[in-house]
Amino acid sequence: MRNLWADTCAETFVGAPLTGDVTADLVIVGGGFSGCSAALEAAKQGARVVLLEAETIGHGGSGRNVGLVNAGLWLPPDQVMQELGQGAGIRLNNALAVGPDHVYRLIEQHDIQCEPVRNGTLHCAHSAAGLKDLQNRYDQQAARKAPVKLLDMNSAKQATGSKSFFGALKDHRAGTIQPLAYAKGLARAAADQGASIHESTQVRSVRHDGDWVVQTETGTVRATALFVATNAYHKDFNGLQRATLTPVHYFQLATAPLPDTLRADILPNKEGCWDTGLVMTSFRMDQAGRLILGAMGLPDRLGIHESWARRALGRLFPKLSGQPFQQFWSGRIGMTTDHIPKIQRLGQNALAVYGYSGRGISPGTVFGAACAQTLLSGDETHLPIAPVDSHSEPLSTLKGLYYETGARLIHALWHRI
């Protein structure tokens, strides 16, 4: 299994493992979007920052992402307000509505080589019911004066190059990136600002004795504040546990770069796309003209998801039928029952963030920077959502099994009956 993003990453970053005992103002555990965004923000403020990553920067969900820089969450904004209440809902909606601005500003400021394209995203209606849902989402966003447009069937066909959709909702705020390159670029930018970033450094224990003391196999960090940004790839440390999330997997496959004769009318503006199906399908093009197709599920020995992808590619784009896939990779999503991210207090001057439910790039960037500001200042008004002291996801293992079983059944039977 090969990850396209690892094969095509233009940003390089290597952080030596931690050795010895060091002190810091802020210690960060996890080198994805949230952790690297926090490191960059804190270093810009002049703080002494140490980031610890067990593998390599972007190894987790950040480097396995679809690469869609969305505005907001999967939930429509009215539902966010229903879940959180009016004041808190407005606070979160407003913070994430400008999330893409934050991402693309960092890319420009730090010259991050991550194939940035900001031509919007397309939420595509796979059925008449799906189009009705998009109409509702459009009405909510239009009421907030968001730059969105509802496309009819013909316009959706022109925008995607596929006859499969009843319409689409275009969000002009959004775009696409090479996600692993973005994560590594954030780490490189943070290091340029003075942050100490260590790869291949697994945390073994965490304790608080006036400061936070984070122990690894080869060293120790003593810091005033702690930020845990491990999300779906979290491993409980001795002395510190975090809420368990529902285990959800998402896989992607990429074709070889397509010749101009095949790709000319497929996503001519390079929008990133996903549909309204019960088991969501995503598709997009990268800078080299590869068609990338993804859906929920964990690759299996029977090849159920891969077989579905080959059929789906031909159905979406008949002229691509039979095109071979060159890369096939997957990652874990940090899913919460209400699809709203959580910021959890872990103790004095300590926060954890998790549960982006498939929307990691913009929210991860925004939440990471906000948590760094809060931990350095002690002012929680920087946060886009109020922190909680604890969080529980009941029956998380059974829910994960339910999602995976449903995805396999749908993919095994799709257009065969």
Coordinates of C-alpha atoms in Angstrom, one line a residue:
M1 CA 0.0 0.0 0.0
R2 CA 1.5 3.3 -1.0
N3 CA 0.4 6.8 0.0
L4 CA 0.3 9.3 -2.9
W5 CA 1.0 12.2 -0.6
A6 CA 4.3 10.5 0.6
D7 CA 5.2 9.8 -3.0
T8 CA 4.7 13.4 -4.2
C9 CA 5.5 15.6 -1.1
A10 CA 7.5 18.6 -2.1
E11 CA 8.2 19.7 1.5
T12 CA 11.0 18.0 3.4
F13 CA 11.3 18.0 7.1
V14 CA 13.4 15.9 9.4
G15 CA 13.4 16.3 13.2
A16 CA 16.0 14.5 15.3
P17 CA 14.7 12.3 18.2
L18 CA 14.7 14.0 21.6
T19 CA 17.8 13.3 23.6
G20 CA 18.4 14.5 27.1
D21 CA 16.4 16.7 29.4
V22 CA 15.0 20.1 28.2
T23 CA 12.7 22.8 29.4
A24 CA 10.0 24.7 27.5
D25 CA 7.0 27.0 27.9
L26 CA 4.9 24.6 25.9
V27 CA 5.3 20.9 25.1
I28 CA 3.1 19.5 22.3
V29 CA 2.4 15.8 21.7
G30 CA 1.5 15.0 18.1
G31 CA 2.8 16.3 14.8
G32 CA -0.3 16.7 12.6
F33 CA -2.2 19.9 11.6
S34 CA -3.2 20.8 15.1
G35 CA 0.2 20.2 16.7
C36 CA 2.2 21.9 14.0
S37 CA -0.2 24.9 13.9
A38 CA 0.1 25.2 17.7
A39 CA 3.9 25.0 17.5
L40 CA 4.1 27.7 14.8
E41 CA 1.7 30.1 16.6
A42 CA 3.5 29.6 19.9
A43 CA 7.0 30.1 18.4
K44 CA 5.8 33.2 16.6
Q45 CA 4.9 34.6 20.1
G46 CA 8.4 33.9 21.3
A47 CA 7.7 30.9 23.4
R48 CA 10.0 28.0 23.9
V49 CA 8.3 25.2 22.2
V50 CA 9.0 21.5 22.0
L51 CA 6.9 19.2 19.8
L52 CA 7.1 15.4 20.1
E53 CA 6.0 13.1 17.3
A54 CA 6.1 9.3 17.7
E55 CA 6.6 8.7 14.0
T56 CA 7.2 11.4 11.4
I57 CA 5.4 14.7 10.9
G58 CA 2.0 14.0 9.2
H59 CA 2.2 10.3 9.8
G60 CA -1.3 10.1 11.1
G61 CA -4.5 11.4 9.7
S62 CA -3.0 14.6 8.5
G63 CA -0.8 12.9 6.0
R64 CA -3.6 10.5 4.8
N65 CA -6.2 13.2 4.4
V66 CA -8.2 13.9 1.2
G67 CA -6.8 17.4 1.1
L68 CA -10.1 19.4 1.1
V69 CA -9.7 22.8 2.8
N70 CA -13.3 23.2 3.9
A71 CA -15.1 26.1 5.6
G72 CA -17.0 24.8 8.6
L73 CA -17.8 21.3 9.8
W74 CA -19.7 18.5 8.2
L75 CA -22.7 19.6 10.2
P76 CA -24.6 22.6 8.6
P77 CA -24.4 25.7 10.7
D78 CA -27.9 25.7 12.0
Q79 CA -27.4 22.2 13.5
V80 CA -24.1 23.4 15.1
M81 CA -26.2 26.0 16.9
Q82 CA -28.8 23.5 17.9
E83 CA -26.1 21.3 19.4
L84 CA -24.2 24.1 21.2
G85 CA -26.7 26.8 21.7
Q86 CA -26.9 30.2 19.9
G87 CA -23.9 32.0 21.4
A88 CA -21.5 29.0 21.3
G89 CA -22.8 28.0 17.9
I90 CA -22.2 31.4 16.4
R91 CA -18.7 31.5 18.0
L92 CA -17.7 28.1 16.4
N93 CA -19.4 28.8 13.1
N94 CA -17.7 32.2 12.7
A95 CA -14.2 30.8 13.7
L96 CA -14.4 28.0 11.1
A97 CA -16.0 30.0 8.3
V98 CA -12.7 31.8 7.9
G99 CA -10.7 28.6 8.5
P100 CA -9.6 28.4 4.8
D101 CA -8.4 32.1 5.0
H102 CA -6.1 31.0 7.9
V103 CA -4.8 28.0 6.0
Y104 CA -4.0 29.8 2.7
R105 CA -2.5 32.7 4.6
L106 CA 0.0 30.5 6.3
I107 CA 0.8 28.7 3.0
E108 CA 1.6 32.1 1.4
Q109 CA 3.4 33.6 4.4
H110 CA 5.7 30.6 4.8
D111 CA 5.9 29.5 1.1
I112 CA 4.6 26.0 1.8
Q113 CA 4.9 23.9 -1.3
C114 CA 1.6 22.0 -1.0
E115 CA -0.1 22.4 -4.4
P116 CA -2.6 25.0 -3.1
V117 CA -5.6 25.5 -5.2
R118 CA -8.4 27.8 -4.0
N119 CA -11.2 27.3 -6.6
G120 CA -13.8 26.1 -4.1
T121 CA -15.3 22.7 -3.3
L122 CA -18.3 20.9 -4.6
H123 CA -20.8 19.0 -2.4
C124 CA -22.5 16.8 -5.0
A125 CA -26.1 15.4 -4.8
H126 CA -26.1 11.7 -5.6
S127 CA -30.0 11.7 -5.6
A128 CA -33.0 13.9 -5.5
A129 CA -33.0 13.6 -1.7
G130 CA -29.4 14.6 -1.7
L131 CA -30.2 17.7 -3.7
K132 CA -32.9 18.6 -1.2
D133 CA -30.3 18.4 1.6
L134 CA -28.0 20.7 -0.4
Q135 CA -30.8 23.2 -0.9
N136 CA -31.2 23.3 2.9
R137 CA -27.4 23.8 3.4
Y138 CA -27.4 26.5 0.7
D139 CA -30.2 28.4 2.4
Q140 CA -28.4 28.3 5.7
Q141 CA -25.1 29.5 4.3
A142 CA -26.7 32.1 2.1
A143 CA -28.5 33.5 5.1
R144 CA -25.0 34.1 6.6
K145 CA -23.9 35.7 3.4
A146 CA -21.4 33.0 2.7
P147 CA -20.1 32.9 -1.0
V148 CA -21.9 29.7 -2.0
K149 CA -23.8 28.7 -5.1
L150 CA -26.3 25.9 -5.8
L151 CA -25.6 24.3 -9.2
D152 CA -28.3 22.5 -11.2
M153 CA -27.8 19.1 -12.9
N154 CA -26.3 20.6 -16.1
S155 CA -24.0 23.0 -14.2
A156 CA -22.9 20.2 -11.9
K157 CA -22.1 18.0 -15.0
Q158 CA -20.0 20.8 -16.4
A159 CA -18.2 21.4 -13.2
T160 CA -17.4 17.8 -12.4
G161 CA -17.3 16.2 -15.9
S162 CA -19.8 13.5 -14.6
K163 CA -23.4 12.8 -15.4
S164 CA -23.9 11.1 -12.0
F165 CA -25.2 14.1 -10.0
F166 CA -28.5 15.9 -9.5
G167 CA -26.7 19.1 -8.6
A168 CA -24.0 20.5 -6.4
L169 CA -23.3 23.1 -3.7
K170 CA -20.2 25.1 -4.5
D171 CA -18.4 26.8 -1.6
H172 CA -16.0 29.5 -3.0
R173 CA -14.2 29.8 0.4
A174 CA -12.7 26.4 0.1
G175 CA -10.0 24.6 -1.9
T176 CA -7.5 21.8 -2.0
I177 CA -3.9 21.1 -0.9
Q178 CA -1.4 18.3 -0.7
P179 CA -2.1 17.6 2.9
L180 CA 1.2 15.9 3.9
A181 CA 3.2 18.7 2.4
Y182 CA 1.1 21.2 4.3
A183 CA 1.8 19.4 7.6
K184 CA 5.5 19.2 6.9
G185 CA 5.5 22.8 5.7
L186 CA 3.9 23.9 9.0
A187 CA 6.6 22.0 10.9
R188 CA 9.4 23.5 8.8
A189 CA 7.9 27.0 9.4
A190 CA 7.6 26.4 13.2
A191 CA 11.2 25.2 13.3
D192 CA 12.3 28.3 11.4
Q193 CA 10.6 30.4 14.1
G194 CA 12.6 28.5 16.8
A195 CA 10.4 25.6 17.8
S196 CA 12.2 22.3 18.6
I197 CA 10.5 19.5 16.7
H198 CA 11.4 15.9 17.4
E199 CA 10.3 12.9 15.3
S200 CA 10.6 9.2 16.3
T201 CA 10.0 10.3 19.9
Q202 CA 7.3 8.2 21.6
V203 CA 5.9 9.6 24.8
R204 CA 6.0 7.0 27.6
S205 CA 4.5 9.0 30.6
V206 CA 3.2 12.3 31.6
R207 CA 2.9 13.8 35.1
H208 CA 2.3 17.1 36.7
D209 CA 4.4 18.3 39.6
G210 CA 4.0 22.0 39.3
D211 CA 5.2 21.8 35.7
W212 CA 4.3 19.2 33.1
V213 CA 6.9 16.5 32.8
V214 CA 6.8 14.4 29.6
Q215 CA 9.0 11.4 29.6
T216 CA 10.2 9.6 26.4
E217 CA 12.6 6.7 26.0
T218 CA 15.6 9.0 25.4
G219 CA 14.7 12.2 27.2
T220 CA 12.4 14.4 29.3
V221 CA 10.6 17.7 28.6
R222 CA 9.6 19.9 31.6
A223 CA 7.1 22.6 30.5
T224 CA 4.7 25.1 31.9
A225 CA 1.9 24.0 29.5
L226 CA 0.9 20.8 27.7
F227 CA -1.0 20.4 24.4
V228 CA -2.0 16.9 23.2
A229 CA -2.9 16.8 19.5
T230 CA -2.9 13.1 18.7
N231 CA -6.6 12.8 17.6
A232 CA -7.4 9.4 16.1
Y233 CA -3.8 8.2 16.5
H234 CA -3.7 8.7 20.3
K235 CA -2.1 6.2 22.6
D236 CA -2.7 6.6 26.3
F237 CA 0.3 7.6 28.2
N238 CA 1.1 6.3 31.7
G239 CA -0.4 9.0 33.9
L240 CA -2.6 10.6 31.2
Q241 CA -5.7 9.2 29.4
R242 CA -7.9 10.9 26.9
A243 CA -11.4 10.1 25.6
T244 CA -11.8 7.1 23.2
L245 CA -13.1 8.0 19.8
T246 CA -15.1 5.9 17.4
P247 CA -12.7 4.1 15.1
V248 CA -13.6 5.1 11.5
H249 CA -11.3 4.5 8.5
Y250 CA -11.2 6.2 5.1
F251 CA -9.3 4.9 2.1
Q252 CA -8.2 6.5 -1.2
L253 CA -6.9 5.4 -4.5
A254 CA -5.1 7.4 -7.2
T255 CA -4.7 6.8 -10.9
A256 CA -1.6 7.6 -12.8
P257 CA -1.4 11.1 -14.2
L258 CA -4.1 11.3 -16.9
P259 CA -3.3 12.5 -20.4
D260 CA -5.0 15.8 -21.4
T261 CA -7.3 13.9 -23.7
L262 CA -8.9 12.1 -20.7
R263 CA -8.8 14.8 -18.1
A264 CA -9.7 17.9 -20.1
D265 CA -13.4 18.1 -18.9
I266 CA -13.0 16.3 -15.6
L267 CA -12.9 18.9 -12.8
P268 CA -11.6 21.6 -15.1
N269 CA -11.3 24.1 -12.2
K270 CA -9.8 21.5 -9.8
E271 CA -12.4 21.7 -7.1
G272 CA -12.4 19.0 -4.4
C273 CA -15.6 17.0 -4.3
W274 CA -17.6 14.7 -2.1
D275 CA -21.2 13.4 -2.4
T276 CA -24.3 13.1 -0.3
G277 CA -24.3 9.3 -0.2
L278 CA -24.8 7.4 3.0
V279 CA -21.3 6.1 2.6
M280 CA -19.7 9.2 1.3
T281 CA -17.5 9.2 -1.8
S282 CA -14.8 11.9 -2.4
F283 CA -12.9 12.7 -5.6
R284 CA -10.5 15.3 -6.8
M285 CA -7.5 15.9 -9.1
D286 CA -3.9 16.6 -7.9
Q287 CA -1.5 18.9 -9.6
A288 CA -0.1 16.2 -11.9
G289 CA -3.6 15.2 -13.1
R290 CA -4.2 12.1 -11.1
L291 CA -7.8 11.3 -10.2
I292 CA -8.1 10.5 -6.5
L293 CA -11.2 8.5 -5.3
G294 CA -12.0 7.9 -1.7
A295 CA -14.6 6.5 0.6
M296 CA -15.2 5.2 4.1
G297 CA -13.7 1.8 4.9
L298 CA -10.6 -0.1 5.9
P299 CA -8.8 -2.0 3.1
D300 CA -9.4 -5.7 3.4
R301 CA -7.9 -8.9 2.1
L302 CA -11.0 -9.6 0.0
G303 CA -10.5 -6.3 -1.9
I304 CA -14.1 -5.3 -1.4
H305 CA -13.4 -1.5 -1.3
E306 CA -10.8 -1.7 -4.1
S307 CA -13.3 -3.6 -6.3
W308 CA -15.9 -1.0 -5.6
A309 CA -13.5 1.8 -6.4
R310 CA -12.8 0.4 -9.9
R311 CA -16.6 0.2 -10.6
A312 CA -17.2 3.6 -9.1
L313 CA -14.5 5.2 -11.3
G314 CA -16.1 3.8 -14.5
R315 CA -19.5 4.9 -13.4
L316 CA -18.5 8.4 -12.5
F317 CA -16.3 8.9 -15.5
P318 CA -17.0 6.2 -18.2
K319 CA -13.9 7.2 -20.2
L320 CA -11.7 6.3 -17.2
S321 CA -13.2 2.8 -17.0
G322 CA -10.3 0.4 -16.6
Q323 CA -7.7 3.0 -15.7
P324 CA -5.3 1.4 -13.2
F325 CA -4.8 2.7 -9.7
Q326 CA -1.2 3.3 -8.7
Q327 CA -1.6 4.2 -5.0
F328 CA -4.0 2.8 -2.4
W329 CA -3.8 4.1 1.2
S330 CA -6.0 4.7 4.2
G331 CA -6.2 6.5 7.5
R332 CA -8.2 6.8 10.7
I333 CA -10.7 9.6 11.4
G334 CA -11.4 11.0 14.8
M335 CA -15.2 10.8 14.9
T336 CA -17.5 12.1 17.7
T337 CA -21.1 11.2 18.0
D338 CA -22.3 14.8 17.5
H339 CA -19.6 15.5 14.8
I340 CA -18.3 18.5 16.8
P341 CA -14.6 18.7 17.8
K342 CA -13.7 18.7 21.4
I343 CA -11.2 20.6 23.4
Q344 CA -10.6 18.9 26.7
R345 CA -8.9 20.2 29.9
L346 CA -6.3 17.7 31.0
G347 CA -5.3 19.6 34.1
Q348 CA -3.7 22.9 34.9
N349 CA -2.4 24.6 31.8
A350 CA -3.1 21.5 29.7
L351 CA -5.5 20.9 26.8
A352 CA -6.2 18.1 24.3
V353 CA -8.1 18.5 21.0
Y354 CA -9.7 15.8 18.9
G355 CA -12.8 14.7 17.0
Y356 CA -12.7 16.6 13.7
S357 CA -14.9 13.9 12.1
G358 CA -13.2 14.1 8.7
R359 CA -12.7 17.9 8.6
G360 CA -9.1 18.1 9.9
I361 CA -7.3 20.8 7.8
S362 CA -9.1 24.1 8.5
P363 CA -10.4 23.2 12.0
G364 CA -7.1 21.6 12.9
T365 CA -5.2 24.7 11.9
V366 CA -7.6 27.0 13.7
F367 CA -7.9 24.9 16.9
G368 CA -4.2 24.3 17.1
A369 CA -3.3 28.0 16.9
A370 CA -6.1 28.9 19.4
C371 CA -5.0 26.3 21.9
A372 CA -1.5 27.7 21.8
Q373 CA -2.7 31.2 22.4
T374 CA -4.8 30.1 25.3
L375 CA -2.1 28.0 27.0
L376 CA 0.4 30.8 26.7
S377 CA -2.0 33.5 27.9
G378 CA -4.4 31.7 30.2
D379 CA -7.3 33.3 28.3
E380 CA -9.9 30.8 27.1
T381 CA -11.7 33.4 25.0
H382 CA -9.2 32.6 22.2
L383 CA -10.8 29.2 21.8
P384 CA -13.4 28.6 19.1
I385 CA -15.3 26.3 21.4
A386 CA -15.5 26.1 25.2
P387 CA -13.3 23.3 26.7
V388 CA -14.8 20.4 28.6
D389 CA -13.3 18.6 31.7
S390 CA -14.2 15.2 30.3
H391 CA -15.8 13.5 27.3
S392 CA -17.1 10.1 26.7
E393 CA -18.0 8.3 23.5
P394 CA -20.2 5.3 24.5
L395 CA -19.9 2.0 22.6
S396 CA -17.1 3.4 20.5
T397 CA -15.9 0.0 19.3
L398 CA -19.3 -1.2 18.4
K399 CA -20.0 2.0 16.5
G400 CA -16.8 1.6 14.6
L401 CA -17.7 -2.0 13.6
Y402 CA -21.1 -0.7 12.5
Y403 CA -19.6 1.9 10.2
E404 CA -17.1 -0.6 8.7
T405 CA -19.7 -3.4 8.2
G406 CA -22.1 -0.9 6.5
A407 CA -19.3 0.4 4.2
R408 CA -18.3 -3.1 3.2
L409 CA -21.9 -4.2 2.5
I410 CA -22.7 -1.1 0.4
H411 CA -19.5 -1.4 -1.5
A412 CA -19.9 -5.1 -2.1
L413 CA -23.4 -4.7 -3.4
W414 CA -23.1 -1.3 -5.1
H415 CA -24.7 -1.5 -8.6
R416 CA -24.6 -5.3 -8.6
I417 CA -28.3 -5.8 -7.7

